[in-house]
CSV table of C-alpha atoms in Angstrom, one decimal:
chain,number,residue,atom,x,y,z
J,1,UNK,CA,-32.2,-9.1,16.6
J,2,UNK,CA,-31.5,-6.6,13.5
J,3,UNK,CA,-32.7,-3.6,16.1
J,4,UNK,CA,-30.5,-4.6,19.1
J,5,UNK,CA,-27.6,-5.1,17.0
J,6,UNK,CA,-27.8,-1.7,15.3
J,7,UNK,CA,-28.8,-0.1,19.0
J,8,UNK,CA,-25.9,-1.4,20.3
J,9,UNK,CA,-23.4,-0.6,17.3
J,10,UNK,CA,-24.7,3.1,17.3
J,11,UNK,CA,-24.2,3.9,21.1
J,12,UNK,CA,-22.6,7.2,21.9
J,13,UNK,CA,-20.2,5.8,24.1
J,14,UNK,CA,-18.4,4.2,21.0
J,15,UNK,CA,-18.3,7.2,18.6
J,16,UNK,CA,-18.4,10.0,21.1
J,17,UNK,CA,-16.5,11.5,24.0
J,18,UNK,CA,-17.6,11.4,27.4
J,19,UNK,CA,-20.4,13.0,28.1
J,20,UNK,CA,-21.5,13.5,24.7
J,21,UNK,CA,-24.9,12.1,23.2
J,22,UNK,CA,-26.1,11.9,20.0
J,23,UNK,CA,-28.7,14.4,21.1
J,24,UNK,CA,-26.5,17.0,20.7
J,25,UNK,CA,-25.5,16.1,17.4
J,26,UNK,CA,-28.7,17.3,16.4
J,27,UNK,CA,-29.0,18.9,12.7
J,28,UNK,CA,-30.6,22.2,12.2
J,29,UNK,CA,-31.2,24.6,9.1
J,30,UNK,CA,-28.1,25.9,9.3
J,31,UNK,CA,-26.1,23.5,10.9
J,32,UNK,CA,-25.3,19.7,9.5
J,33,UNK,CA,-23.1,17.3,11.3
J,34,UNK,CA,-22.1,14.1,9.3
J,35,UNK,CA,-24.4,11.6,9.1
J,36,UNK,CA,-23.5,7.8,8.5
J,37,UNK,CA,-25.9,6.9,5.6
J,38,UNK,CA,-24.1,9.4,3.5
J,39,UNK,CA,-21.3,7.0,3.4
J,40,UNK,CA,-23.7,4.7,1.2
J,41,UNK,CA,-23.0,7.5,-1.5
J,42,UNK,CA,-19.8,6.8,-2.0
J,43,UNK,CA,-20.6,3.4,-3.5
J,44,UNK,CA,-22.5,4.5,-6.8
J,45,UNK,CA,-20.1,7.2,-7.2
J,46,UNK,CA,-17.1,4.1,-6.8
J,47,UNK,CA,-19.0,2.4,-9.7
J,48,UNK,CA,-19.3,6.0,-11.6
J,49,UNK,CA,-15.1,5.8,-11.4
J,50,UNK,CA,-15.0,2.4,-12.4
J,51,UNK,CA,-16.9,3.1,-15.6
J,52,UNK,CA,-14.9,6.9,-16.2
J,53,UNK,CA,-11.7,4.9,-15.8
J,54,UNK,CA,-12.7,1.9,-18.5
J,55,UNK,CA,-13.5,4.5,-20.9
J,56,UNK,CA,-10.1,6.6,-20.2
J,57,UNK,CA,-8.1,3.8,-20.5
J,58,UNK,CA,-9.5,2.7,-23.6
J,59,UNK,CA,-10.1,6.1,-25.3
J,60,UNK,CA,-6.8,8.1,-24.3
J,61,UNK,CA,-4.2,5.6,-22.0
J,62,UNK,CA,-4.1,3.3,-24.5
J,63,UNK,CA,-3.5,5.2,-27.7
J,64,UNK,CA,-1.3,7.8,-25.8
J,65,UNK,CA,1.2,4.6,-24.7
J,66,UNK,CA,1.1,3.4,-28.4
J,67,UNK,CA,2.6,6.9,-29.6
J,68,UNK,CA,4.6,7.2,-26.8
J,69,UNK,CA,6.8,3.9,-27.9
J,70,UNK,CA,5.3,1.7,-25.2
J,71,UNK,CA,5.7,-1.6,-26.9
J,72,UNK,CA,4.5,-5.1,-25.1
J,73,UNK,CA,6.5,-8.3,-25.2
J,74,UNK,CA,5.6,-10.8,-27.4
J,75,UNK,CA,4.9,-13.7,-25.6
J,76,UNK,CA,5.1,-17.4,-26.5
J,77,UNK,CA,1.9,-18.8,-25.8
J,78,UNK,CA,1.1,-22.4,-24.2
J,79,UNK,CA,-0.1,-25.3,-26.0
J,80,UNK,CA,-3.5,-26.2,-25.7
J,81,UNK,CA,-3.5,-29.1,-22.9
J,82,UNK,CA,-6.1,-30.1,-20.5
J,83,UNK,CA,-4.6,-32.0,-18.1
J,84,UNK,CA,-1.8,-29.4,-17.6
J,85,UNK,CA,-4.8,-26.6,-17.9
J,86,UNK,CA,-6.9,-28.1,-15.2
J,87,UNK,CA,-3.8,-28.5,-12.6
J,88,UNK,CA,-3.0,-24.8,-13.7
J,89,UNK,CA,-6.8,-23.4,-12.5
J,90,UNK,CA,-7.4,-26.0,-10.0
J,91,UNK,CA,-3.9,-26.8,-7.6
J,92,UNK,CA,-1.2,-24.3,-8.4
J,93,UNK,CA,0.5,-22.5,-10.8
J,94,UNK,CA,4.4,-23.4,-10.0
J,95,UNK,CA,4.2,-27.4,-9.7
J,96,UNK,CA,6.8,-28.7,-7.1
J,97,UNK,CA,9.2,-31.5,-8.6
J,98,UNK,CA,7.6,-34.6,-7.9
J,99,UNK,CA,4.6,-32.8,-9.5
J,100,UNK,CA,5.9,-32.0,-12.5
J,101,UNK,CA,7.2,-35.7,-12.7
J,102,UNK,CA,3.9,-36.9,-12.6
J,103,UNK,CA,2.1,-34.7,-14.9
J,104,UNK,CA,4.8,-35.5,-17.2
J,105,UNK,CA,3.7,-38.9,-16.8
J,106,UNK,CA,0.2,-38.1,-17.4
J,107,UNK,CA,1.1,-36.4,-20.6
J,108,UNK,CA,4.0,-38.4,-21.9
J,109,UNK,CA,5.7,-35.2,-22.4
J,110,UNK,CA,9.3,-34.4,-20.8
J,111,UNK,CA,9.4,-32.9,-17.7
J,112,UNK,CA,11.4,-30.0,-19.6
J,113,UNK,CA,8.3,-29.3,-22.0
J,114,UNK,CA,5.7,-29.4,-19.1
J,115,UNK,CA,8.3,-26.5,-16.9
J,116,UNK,CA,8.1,-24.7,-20.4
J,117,UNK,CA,4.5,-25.1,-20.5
J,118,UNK,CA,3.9,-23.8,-17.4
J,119,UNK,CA,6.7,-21.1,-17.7
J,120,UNK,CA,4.5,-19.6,-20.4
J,121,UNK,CA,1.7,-19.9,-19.0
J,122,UNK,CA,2.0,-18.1,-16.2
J,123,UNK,CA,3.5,-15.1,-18.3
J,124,UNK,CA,0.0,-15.1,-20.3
J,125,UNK,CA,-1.5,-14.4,-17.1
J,126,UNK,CA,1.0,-11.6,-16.5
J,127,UNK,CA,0.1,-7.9,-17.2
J,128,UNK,CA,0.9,-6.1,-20.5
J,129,UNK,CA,3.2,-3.2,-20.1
J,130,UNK,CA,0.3,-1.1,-21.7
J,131,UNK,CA,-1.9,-2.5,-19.3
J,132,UNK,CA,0.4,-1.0,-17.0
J,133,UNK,CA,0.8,2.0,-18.6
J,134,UNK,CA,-3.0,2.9,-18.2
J,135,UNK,CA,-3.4,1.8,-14.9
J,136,UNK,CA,-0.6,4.6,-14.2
J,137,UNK,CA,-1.9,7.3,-16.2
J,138,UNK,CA,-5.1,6.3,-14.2
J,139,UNK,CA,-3.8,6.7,-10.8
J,140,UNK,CA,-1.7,9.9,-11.9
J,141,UNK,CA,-5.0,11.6,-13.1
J,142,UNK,CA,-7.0,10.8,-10.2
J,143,UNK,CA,-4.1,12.0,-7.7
J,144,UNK,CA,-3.2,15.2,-9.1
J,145,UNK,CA,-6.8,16.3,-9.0
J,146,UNK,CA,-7.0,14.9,-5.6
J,147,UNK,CA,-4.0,16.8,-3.9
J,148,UNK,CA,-5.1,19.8,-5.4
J,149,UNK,CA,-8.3,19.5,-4.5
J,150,UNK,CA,-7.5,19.0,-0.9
J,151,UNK,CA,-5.0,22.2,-1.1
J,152,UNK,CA,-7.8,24.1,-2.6
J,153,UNK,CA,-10.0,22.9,0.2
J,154,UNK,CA,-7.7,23.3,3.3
J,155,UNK,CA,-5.3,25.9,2.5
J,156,UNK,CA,-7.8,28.8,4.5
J,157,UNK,CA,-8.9,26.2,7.0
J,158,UNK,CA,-7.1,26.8,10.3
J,159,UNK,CA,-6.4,23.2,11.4
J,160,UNK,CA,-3.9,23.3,8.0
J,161,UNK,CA,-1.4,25.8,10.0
J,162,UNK,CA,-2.6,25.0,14.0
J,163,UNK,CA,-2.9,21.3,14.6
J,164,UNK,CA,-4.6,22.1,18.1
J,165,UNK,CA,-7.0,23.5,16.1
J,166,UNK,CA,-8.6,20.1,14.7
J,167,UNK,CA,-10.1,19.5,18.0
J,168,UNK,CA,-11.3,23.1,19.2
J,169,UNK,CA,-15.3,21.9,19.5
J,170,UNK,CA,-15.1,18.8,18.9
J,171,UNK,CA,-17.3,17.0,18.1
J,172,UNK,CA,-19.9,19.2,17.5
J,173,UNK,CA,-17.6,20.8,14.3
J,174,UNK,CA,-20.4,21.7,11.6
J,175,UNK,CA,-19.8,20.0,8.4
J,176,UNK,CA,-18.9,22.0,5.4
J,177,UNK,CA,-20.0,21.1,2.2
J,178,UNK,CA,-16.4,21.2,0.7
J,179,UNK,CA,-15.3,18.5,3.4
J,180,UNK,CA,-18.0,16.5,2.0
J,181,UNK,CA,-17.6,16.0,-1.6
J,182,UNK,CA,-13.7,15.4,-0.6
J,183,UNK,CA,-14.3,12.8,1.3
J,184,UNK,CA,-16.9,11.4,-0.9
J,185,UNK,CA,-14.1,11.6,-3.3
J,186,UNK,CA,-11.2,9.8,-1.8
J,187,UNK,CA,-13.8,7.1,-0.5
J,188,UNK,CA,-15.5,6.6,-3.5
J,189,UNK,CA,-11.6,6.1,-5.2
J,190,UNK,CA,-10.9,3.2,-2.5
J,191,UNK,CA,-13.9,1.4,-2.8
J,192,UNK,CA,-13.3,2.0,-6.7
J,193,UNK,CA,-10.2,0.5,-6.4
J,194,UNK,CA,-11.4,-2.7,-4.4
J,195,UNK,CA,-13.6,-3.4,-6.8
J,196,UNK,CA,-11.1,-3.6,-9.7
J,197,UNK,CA,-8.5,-5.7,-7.7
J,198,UNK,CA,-8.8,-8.7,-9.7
J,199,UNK,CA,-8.3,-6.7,-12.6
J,200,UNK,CA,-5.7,-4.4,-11.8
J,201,UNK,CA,-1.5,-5.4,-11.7
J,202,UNK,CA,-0.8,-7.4,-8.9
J,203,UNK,CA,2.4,-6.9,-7.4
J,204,UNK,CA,4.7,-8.3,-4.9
J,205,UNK,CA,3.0,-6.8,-2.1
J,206,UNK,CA,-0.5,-7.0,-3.0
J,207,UNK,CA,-1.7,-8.3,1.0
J,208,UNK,CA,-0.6,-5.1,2.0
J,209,UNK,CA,-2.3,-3.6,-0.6
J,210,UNK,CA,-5.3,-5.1,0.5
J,211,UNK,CA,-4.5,-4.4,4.2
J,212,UNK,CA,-3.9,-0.9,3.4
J,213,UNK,CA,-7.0,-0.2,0.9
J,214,UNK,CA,-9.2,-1.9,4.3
J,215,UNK,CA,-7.5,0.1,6.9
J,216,UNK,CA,-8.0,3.4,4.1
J,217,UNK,CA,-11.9,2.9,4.0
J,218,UNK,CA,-12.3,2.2,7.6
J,219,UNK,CA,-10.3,4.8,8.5
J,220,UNK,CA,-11.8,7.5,6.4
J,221,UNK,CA,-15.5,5.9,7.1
J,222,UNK,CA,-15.0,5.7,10.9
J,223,UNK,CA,-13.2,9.4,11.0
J,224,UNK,CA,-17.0,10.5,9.3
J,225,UNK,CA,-19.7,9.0,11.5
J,226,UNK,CA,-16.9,10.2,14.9
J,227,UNK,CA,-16.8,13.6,13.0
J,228,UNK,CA,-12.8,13.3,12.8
J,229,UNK,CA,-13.2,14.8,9.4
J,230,UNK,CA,-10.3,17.8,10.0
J,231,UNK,CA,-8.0,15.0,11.2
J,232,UNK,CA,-8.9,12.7,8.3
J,233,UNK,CA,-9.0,15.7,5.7
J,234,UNK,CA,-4.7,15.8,6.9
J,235,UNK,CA,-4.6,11.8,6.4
J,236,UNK,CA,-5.7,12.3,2.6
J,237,UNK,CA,-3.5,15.5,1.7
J,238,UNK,CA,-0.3,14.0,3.1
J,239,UNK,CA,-0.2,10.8,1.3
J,240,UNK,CA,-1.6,12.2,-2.1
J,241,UNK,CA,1.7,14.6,-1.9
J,242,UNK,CA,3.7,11.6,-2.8
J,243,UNK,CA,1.5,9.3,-5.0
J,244,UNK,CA,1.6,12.6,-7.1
J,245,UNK,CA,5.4,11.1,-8.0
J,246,UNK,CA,5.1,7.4,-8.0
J,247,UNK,CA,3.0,7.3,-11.0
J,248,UNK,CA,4.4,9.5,-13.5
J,249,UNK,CA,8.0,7.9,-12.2
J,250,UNK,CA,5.8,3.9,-13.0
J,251,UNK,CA,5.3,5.8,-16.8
J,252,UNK,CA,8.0,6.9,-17.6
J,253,UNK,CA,9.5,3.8,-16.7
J,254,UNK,CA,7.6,2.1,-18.7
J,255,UNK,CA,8.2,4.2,-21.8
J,256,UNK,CA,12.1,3.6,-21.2
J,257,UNK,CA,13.4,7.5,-20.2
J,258,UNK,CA,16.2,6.4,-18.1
J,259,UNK,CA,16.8,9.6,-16.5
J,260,UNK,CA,13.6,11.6,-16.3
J,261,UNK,CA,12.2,8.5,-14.5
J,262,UNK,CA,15.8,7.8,-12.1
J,263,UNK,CA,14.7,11.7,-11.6
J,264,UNK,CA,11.3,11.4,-10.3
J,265,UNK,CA,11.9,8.7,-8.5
J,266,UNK,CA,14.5,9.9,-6.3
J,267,UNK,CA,12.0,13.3,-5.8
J,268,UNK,CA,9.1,10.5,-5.2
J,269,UNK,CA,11.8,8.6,-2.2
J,270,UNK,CA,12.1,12.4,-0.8
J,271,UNK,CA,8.5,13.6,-0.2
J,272,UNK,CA,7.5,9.8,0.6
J,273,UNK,CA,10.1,9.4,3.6
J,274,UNK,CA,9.4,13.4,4.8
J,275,UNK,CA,5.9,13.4,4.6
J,276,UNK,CA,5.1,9.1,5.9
J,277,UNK,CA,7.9,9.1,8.8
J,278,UNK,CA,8.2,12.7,9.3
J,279,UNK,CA,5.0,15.1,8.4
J,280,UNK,CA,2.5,12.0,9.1
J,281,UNK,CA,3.8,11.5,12.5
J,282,UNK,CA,3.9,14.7,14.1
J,283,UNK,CA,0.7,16.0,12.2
J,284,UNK,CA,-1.4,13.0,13.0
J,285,UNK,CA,-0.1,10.5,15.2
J,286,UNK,CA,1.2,12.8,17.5
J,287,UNK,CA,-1.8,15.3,17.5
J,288,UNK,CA,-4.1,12.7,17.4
J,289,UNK,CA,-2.5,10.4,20.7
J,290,UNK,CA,-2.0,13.6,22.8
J,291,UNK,CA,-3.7,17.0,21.4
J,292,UNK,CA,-6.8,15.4,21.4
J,293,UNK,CA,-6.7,14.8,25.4
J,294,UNK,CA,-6.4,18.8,25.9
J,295,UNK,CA,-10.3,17.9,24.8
J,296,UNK,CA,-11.5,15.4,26.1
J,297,UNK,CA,-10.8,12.2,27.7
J,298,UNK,CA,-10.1,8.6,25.9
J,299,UNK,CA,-13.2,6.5,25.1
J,300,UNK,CA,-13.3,3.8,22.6
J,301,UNK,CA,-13.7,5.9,19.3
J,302,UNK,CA,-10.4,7.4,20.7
J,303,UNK,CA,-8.3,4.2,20.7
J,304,UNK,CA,-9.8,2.9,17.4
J,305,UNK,CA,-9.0,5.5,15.4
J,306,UNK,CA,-5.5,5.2,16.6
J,307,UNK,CA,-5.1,1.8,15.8
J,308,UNK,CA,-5.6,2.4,12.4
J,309,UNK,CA,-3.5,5.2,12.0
J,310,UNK,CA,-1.0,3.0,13.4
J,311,UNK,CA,-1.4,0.2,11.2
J,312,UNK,CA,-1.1,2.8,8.2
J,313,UNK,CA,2.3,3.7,9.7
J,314,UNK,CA,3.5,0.3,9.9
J,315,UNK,CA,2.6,-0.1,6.5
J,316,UNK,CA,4.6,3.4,5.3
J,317,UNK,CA,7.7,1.9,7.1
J,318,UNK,CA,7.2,-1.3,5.1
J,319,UNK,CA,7.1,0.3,1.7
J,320,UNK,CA,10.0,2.9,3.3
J,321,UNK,CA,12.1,0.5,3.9
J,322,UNK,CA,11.6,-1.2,0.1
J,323,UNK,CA,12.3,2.4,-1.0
J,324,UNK,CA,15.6,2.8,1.1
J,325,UNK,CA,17.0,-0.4,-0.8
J,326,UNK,CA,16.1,0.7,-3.9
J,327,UNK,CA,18.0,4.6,-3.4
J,328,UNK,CA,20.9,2.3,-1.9
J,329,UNK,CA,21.0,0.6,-5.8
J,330,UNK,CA,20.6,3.8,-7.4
J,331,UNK,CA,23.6,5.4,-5.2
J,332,UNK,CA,26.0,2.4,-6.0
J,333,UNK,CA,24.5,1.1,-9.4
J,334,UNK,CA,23.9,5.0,-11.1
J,335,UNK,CA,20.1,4.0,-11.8
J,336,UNK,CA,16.9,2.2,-10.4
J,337,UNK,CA,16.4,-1.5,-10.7
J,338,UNK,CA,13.2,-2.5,-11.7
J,339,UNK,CA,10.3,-1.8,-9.3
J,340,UNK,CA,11.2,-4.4,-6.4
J,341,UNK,CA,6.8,-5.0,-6.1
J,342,UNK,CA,6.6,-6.1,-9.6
J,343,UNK,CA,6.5,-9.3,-10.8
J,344,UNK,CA,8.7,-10.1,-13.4
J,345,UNK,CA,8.2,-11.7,-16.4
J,346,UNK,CA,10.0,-15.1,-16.9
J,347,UNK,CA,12.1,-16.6,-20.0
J,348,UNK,CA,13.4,-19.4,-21.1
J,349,UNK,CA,16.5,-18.7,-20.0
J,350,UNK,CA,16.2,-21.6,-17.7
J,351,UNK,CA,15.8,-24.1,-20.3
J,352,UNK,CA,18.9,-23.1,-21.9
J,353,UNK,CA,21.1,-24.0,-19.1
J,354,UNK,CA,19.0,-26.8,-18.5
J,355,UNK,CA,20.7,-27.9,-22.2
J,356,UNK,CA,23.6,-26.9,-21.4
J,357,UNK,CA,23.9,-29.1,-17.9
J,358,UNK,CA,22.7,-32.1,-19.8
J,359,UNK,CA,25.0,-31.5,-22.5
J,360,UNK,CA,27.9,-31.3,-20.0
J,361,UNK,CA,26.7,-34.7,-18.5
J,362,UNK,CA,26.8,-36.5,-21.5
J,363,UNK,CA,31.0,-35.1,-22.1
J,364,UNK,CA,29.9,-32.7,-25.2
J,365,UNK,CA,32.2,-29.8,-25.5
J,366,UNK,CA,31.2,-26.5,-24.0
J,367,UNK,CA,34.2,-24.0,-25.0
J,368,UNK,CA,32.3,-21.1,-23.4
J,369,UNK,CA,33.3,-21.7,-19.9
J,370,UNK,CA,36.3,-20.9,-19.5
J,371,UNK,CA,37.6,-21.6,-16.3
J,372,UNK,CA,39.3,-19.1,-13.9
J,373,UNK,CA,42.9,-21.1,-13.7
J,374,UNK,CA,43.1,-20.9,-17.2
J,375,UNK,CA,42.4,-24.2,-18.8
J,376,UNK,CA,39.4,-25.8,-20.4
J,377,UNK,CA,37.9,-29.0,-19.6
J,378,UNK,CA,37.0,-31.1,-22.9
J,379,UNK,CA,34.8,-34.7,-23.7
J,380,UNK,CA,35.5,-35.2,-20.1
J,381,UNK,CA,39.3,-35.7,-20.5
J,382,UNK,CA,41.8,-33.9,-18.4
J,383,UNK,CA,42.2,-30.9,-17.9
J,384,UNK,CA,45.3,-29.2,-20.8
J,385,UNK,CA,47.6,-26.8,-19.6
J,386,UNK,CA,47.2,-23.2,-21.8
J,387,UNK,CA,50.7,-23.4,-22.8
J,388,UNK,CA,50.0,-27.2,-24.8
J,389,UNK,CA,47.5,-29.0,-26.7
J,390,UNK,CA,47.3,-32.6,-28.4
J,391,UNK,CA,48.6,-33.0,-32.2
J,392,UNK,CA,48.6,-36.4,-33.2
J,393,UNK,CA,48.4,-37.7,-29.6
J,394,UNK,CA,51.6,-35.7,-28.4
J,395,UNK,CA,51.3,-32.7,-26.0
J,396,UNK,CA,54.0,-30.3,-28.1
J,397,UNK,CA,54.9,-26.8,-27.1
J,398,UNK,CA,53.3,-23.6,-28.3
């Protein structure tokens, strides 16, 4: 069963044009064509990240965003109570009405104590903003040395300047061992990242995230065993060019420098709108769909690989168009809101108008709202016109 499952998944007319075998993808001494186990690399050298980036976040992030003035909140924490604990792990973490109504019950607590409770809760759960801080400094490191590497490794490769040029021999295009350790190194970074995703900061668009980390690995895994690797080596290039930005823009954020971080991330909105809906485009979607078929003619490896190029554009316009509303605040506004994926932290905010509603029920004085036509509504009385008040129970002129 094993056997005719793997026979069938490996046959040529998935992964290679027409009249193509894997017969002549045949390895020599001086000629190596990728090979699918190698992609089983990649996993140790995930779990080598994992460990490199514990100890960098211990040893430098961490100290770095304590001199750097990167303070974390202090948060209230909630009381120790099982009943509320139990619903918390077990049903959800934001109780509708009625259920807060009966666990207030259960308690014999006010329904106003067991929203605070939860309130609190929910921001112990929340990231630190040093956490934060490292995982930036994290991704920052790792994508500077990645751009550059692919720069280093492309620049003299003709398929850089002539996008015809990704498909002249295909598929029998010998692999160089330069190609290989890049890809090994921006696979081994995904799965590295998949691994720590219920660890890392989860944001507001953390299914895409996943969606996008999947379609990443496929892609880049797929593009290997097919031998797309000169299309895939332009995939990884163009979107390290703007993750290069996002990150120190996320820390400097974080450490509170207004306008070196309203700076960045304006330069960041640039290069990610040219080089996702422009550059990506027209230097793989459109060389892949139609240069490709100067080559050879569609088979099933052909369409696959599209798909997921497409999906990754679908997902570019999602985030573009979260990055379009955010320059629209920074042009009207003069600086950036938060970051519209993250998850803010709440406050108690909400119980203090809760007091102040119930207070206003019950006819107490609240000489803070003032109202727009210029009186003030007291103890539940009528309302007094500005120009008289009550002296001894007679309205008398000011």
């Amino acid at each position: 069963m094993a056997r005719s499952l793997y026979e069938w998944l490996w046959q040529h007319e998935f992964w290679l044009p027409p009249g193509i075998t894997w017969e002549d993808m045949q390895e020599s001494e001086d000629t190596h064509y990728p090979q699918p186990r190698d992609l089983l690399l990649s996993i140790p050298f995930a779990l080598i990240l994992v460990v490199i980036r514990r100890a960098f976040e211990r040893a430098i992030a961490l100290p770095l965003s304590t001199k750097l003035g990167v303070r974390d909140k202090q948060r209230p924490k909630a009381q120790l109570n099982p009943v509320l604990e139990t619903f918390y792990s077990t049903h959800r973490k934001n109780p509708k009405e009625s259920e807060l109504l009966s666990l207030a019950k259960q308690c014999d607590l006010p329904v106003r104590k067991v929203e605070k409770w939860f309130r609190h809760r929910r921001n112990m759960d929340r990231p630190s903003l040093s956490k934060k801080f490292s995982e930036a400094c994290w991704r920052f490191i790792f994508y500077i040395i990645s751009f550059f590497t692919g720069l280093a490794v492309l620049y003299d490769k003709p398929w850089l300047w002539d996008h015809r040029e990704c498909w002249t021999g295909y598929p029998q295009q010998p692999l160089q061992p330069s190609l290989f350790w890049y890809y090994m190194l921006e696979l081994s970074f995904y799965w590295s990242l998949v691994f720590t995703l219920p660890f890392d900061v989860k944001r507001k668009d953390f299914k895409e995230q996943i969606v996008h980390h999947a379609a990443t690995i496929f892609l880049i895994g797929f593009s290997y065993c097919a031998n797309y690797i000169r299309i895939g080596t332009l995939v990884m290039v163009i979107h390290d060019a703007s993750d290069c930005f996002l990150e120190p823009t996320k820390i400097f954020n974080y450490m509170k420098w207004k306008k070196t971080c309203d700076s960045l991330f304006m330069i960041f909105s640039a290069v990610f709108l040219i080089s996702r809906l422009v550059i990506y485009p027209y230097t793989v979607l459109y060389n892949t769909y139609y240069y490709s078929m100067e080559i050879f003619q569609p088979f099933f490896g052909y369409y696959f690989v599209n798909v997921l190029l497409i999906i990754l554009q679908l997902l570019h316009v999602f985030w573009s168009c979260l990055i379009i509303h955010m320059v629209y605040k920074f042009i009207l506004q003069g600086t950036m809101e938060k970051d519209m994926r993250s998850d803010t932290e709440e406050s108690d905010k909400d119980e203090e108008r809760y007091k102040i509603r119930e207070k206003e029920k019950n006819g107490i004085t609240c000489f803070s709202n003032v109202k727009s036509n210029g009186y003030i509504q007291r103890n539940g009385s009528e309302p007094l016109d500005n120009k008289a008040h009550h002296a001894n129970g007679h309205a008398k002129e000011r």
